[in-house]
Coordinates of N, CA and C in Angstrom, one line a residue:
M1 N 0.8 -1.2 0.0 CA 0.0 0.0 0.0 C 0.9 1.2 0.0
P2 N 0.6 2.2 -0.9 CA 1.5 3.4 -1.0 C 1.3 4.3 0.3
K3 N 2.3 5.0 0.6 CA 2.2 5.9 1.8 C 1.5 7.1 1.4
T4 N 0.6 7.6 2.3 CA -0.2 8.8 2.0 C 0.7 10.0 2.3
M5 N 0.4 11.1 1.6 CA 1.2 12.3 1.8 C 1.1 12.9 3.2
T6 N 2.2 13.1 3.8 CA 2.2 13.7 5.2 C 1.9 15.1 5.1
T7 N 1.1 15.6 6.1 CA 0.8 17.0 6.2 C 1.6 17.6 7.3
I8 N 2.2 18.7 7.0 CA 3.0 19.5 8.0 C 2.4 20.8 8.2
E9 N 2.2 21.1 9.5 CA 1.6 22.4 9.8 C 2.7 23.4 10.2
I10 N 2.5 24.6 9.6 CA 3.5 25.7 9.9 C 2.8 27.0 10.2
D11 N 3.5 27.9 10.8 CA 3.0 29.3 11.1 C 3.7 30.2 10.0
Y12 N 2.9 30.5 9.0 CA 3.4 31.3 7.9 C 3.9 32.6 8.3
S13 N 3.5 33.2 9.5 CA 4.0 34.5 9.9 C 5.4 34.4 10.3
R14 N 6.0 33.2 10.5 CA 7.4 33.1 10.8 C 8.2 32.9 9.6
Y15 N 7.6 32.5 8.5 CA 8.4 32.1 7.3 C 8.2 33.0 6.1
G16 N 7.0 33.7 6.1 CA 6.7 34.6 5.0 C 6.7 33.9 3.7
R17 N 7.3 34.5 2.7 CA 7.3 33.9 1.3 C 8.6 33.1 1.0
S18 N 9.3 32.7 2.0 CA 10.5 31.9 1.8 C 10.3 30.7 0.9
Q19 N 11.2 30.4 0.0 CA 11.1 29.2 -0.8 C 11.7 28.0 -0.1
R20 N 12.6 28.2 0.8 CA 13.2 27.1 1.6 C 13.2 27.4 3.0
I21 N 12.6 26.5 3.8 CA 12.5 26.8 5.3 C 12.9 25.6 6.1
T22 N 13.3 25.9 7.3 CA 13.6 24.8 8.3 C 12.5 24.9 9.4
V23 N 11.8 23.8 9.6 CA 10.6 23.8 10.5 C 10.8 22.7 11.5
P24 N 10.3 23.0 12.8 CA 10.2 21.9 13.8 C 9.1 21.0 13.4
L25 N 9.2 19.7 13.7 CA 8.2 18.7 13.4 C 7.5 18.2 14.6
F26 N 6.2 18.2 14.5 CA 5.4 17.5 15.6 C 5.7 16.0 15.6
V27 N 5.5 15.3 16.6 CA 5.8 13.9 16.7 C 5.1 13.2 15.6
R28 N 3.9 13.5 15.3 CA 3.1 12.8 14.2 C 3.7 13.1 12.8
E29 N 4.5 14.2 12.7 CA 5.1 14.5 11.4 C 6.4 13.9 11.2
R30 N 7.0 13.3 12.2 CA 8.4 12.7 12.1 C 8.5 11.4 11.4
V31 N 7.5 11.1 10.5 CA 7.6 9.9 9.7 C 8.2 10.3 8.3
V32 N 8.4 11.6 8.1 CA 8.9 12.0 6.7 C 10.3 11.5 6.5
E33 N 10.6 11.4 5.2 CA 12.0 11.0 4.8 C 12.5 12.0 3.8
V34 N 13.8 12.1 3.7 CA 14.4 13.0 2.7 C 14.0 12.6 1.3
G35 N 13.6 13.6 0.5 CA 13.2 13.4 -0.9 C 11.7 13.3 -1.0
E36 N 11.0 13.1 0.1 CA 9.5 12.9 0.1 C 8.8 14.2 -0.1
R37 N 7.7 14.2 -0.8 CA 6.9 15.4 -1.0 C 5.8 15.4 0.1
V38 N 5.6 16.6 0.7 CA 4.7 16.7 1.8 C 3.7 17.9 1.5
R39 N 2.6 17.8 2.1 CA 1.6 18.9 2.1 C 1.8 19.8 3.2
V40 N 1.9 21.1 2.9 CA 2.2 22.1 4.0 C 0.9 23.0 4.1
V41 N 0.4 23.1 5.4 CA -0.8 23.9 5.6 C -0.5 24.8 6.8
G42 N -1.2 25.9 6.9 CA -1.1 26.8 8.0 C -1.8 28.1 7.8
D43 N -2.2 28.8 8.9 CA -2.9 30.1 8.8 C -4.0 30.0 7.8
D44 N -4.2 31.1 7.1 CA -5.2 31.1 6.0 C -4.6 31.1 4.7
V45 N -3.5 30.4 4.5 CA -2.7 30.3 3.3 C -3.2 29.0 2.6
P46 N -3.4 29.1 1.3 CA -3.7 27.8 0.6 C -2.6 26.8 0.8
E47 N -3.1 25.5 0.8 CA -2.2 24.4 0.9 C -1.1 24.4 -0.2
R48 N 0.1 24.0 0.2 CA 1.2 24.0 -0.8 C 1.9 22.6 -0.7
T49 N 2.7 22.3 -1.7 CA 3.5 21.1 -1.7 C 5.0 21.4 -1.6
A50 N 5.7 20.7 -0.8 CA 7.1 20.9 -0.6 C 7.9 19.6 -0.7
R51 N 9.2 19.6 -0.9 CA 10.0 18.4 -0.8 C 10.9 18.5 0.4
V52 N 11.1 17.4 1.1 CA 11.9 17.4 2.3 C 13.4 17.2 1.7
T53 N 14.2 18.3 2.0 CA 15.6 18.2 1.5 C 16.6 17.7 2.5
A54 N 16.2 17.8 3.8 CA 17.1 17.4 4.9 C 16.3 17.2 6.1
L55 N 16.8 16.3 7.0 CA 16.3 16.2 8.3 C 17.4 16.6 9.3
L56 N 17.1 17.3 10.3 CA 18.1 17.8 11.3 C 17.7 17.5 12.7
D57 N 18.6 17.6 13.6 CA 18.4 17.4 15.0 C 17.7 16.1 15.3
G58 N 18.2 15.0 14.8 CA 17.7 13.7 15.0 C 16.3 13.5 14.4
G59 N 15.9 14.2 13.4 CA 14.6 14.1 12.8 C 13.6 15.0 13.4
R60 N 14.0 15.8 14.3 CA 13.0 16.7 14.9 C 12.7 18.0 14.1
K61 N 13.6 18.3 13.1 CA 13.4 19.4 12.2 C 13.5 18.9 10.8
A62 N 12.9 19.6 9.9 CA 13.0 19.3 8.5 C 13.2 20.6 7.7
V63 N 14.1 20.4 6.6 CA 14.3 21.5 5.7 C 13.3 21.2 4.5
L64 N 12.5 22.2 4.2 CA 11.5 22.0 3.2 C 11.8 23.0 2.0
E65 N 11.6 22.6 0.8 CA 11.7 23.4 -0.3 C 10.4 23.3 -1.1
F66 N 9.8 24.5 -1.2 CA 8.5 24.5 -1.9 C 8.6 24.2 -3.4
D67 N 7.6 23.6 -3.9 CA 7.5 23.3 -5.4 C 7.1 24.5 -6.2
D68 N 6.4 25.4 -5.5 CA 5.9 26.6 -6.2 C 6.4 27.9 -5.5
R69 N 6.0 29.0 -6.0 CA 6.4 30.3 -5.4 C 5.2 30.7 -4.6
A70 N 5.4 31.3 -3.4 CA 4.3 31.8 -2.6 C 3.7 33.0 -3.4
E71 N 2.4 33.1 -3.3 CA 1.7 34.2 -4.0 C 1.3 35.3 -3.0

């Protein structure tokens, strides 16, 4: 069975329109792997897709690179 896309919640007021961000992961989000595509949600911003480019701090943080440009 294929893995479902993980959803990562962020506070966009901290990251603005950045194309690449480092975010802390909730325990439920720590199943992501480098190279995986994830759904990013938060605030009143439309859902976006990003790729996990690195995991830091023993998997407690992820570096995400968005597939699109923030509008």
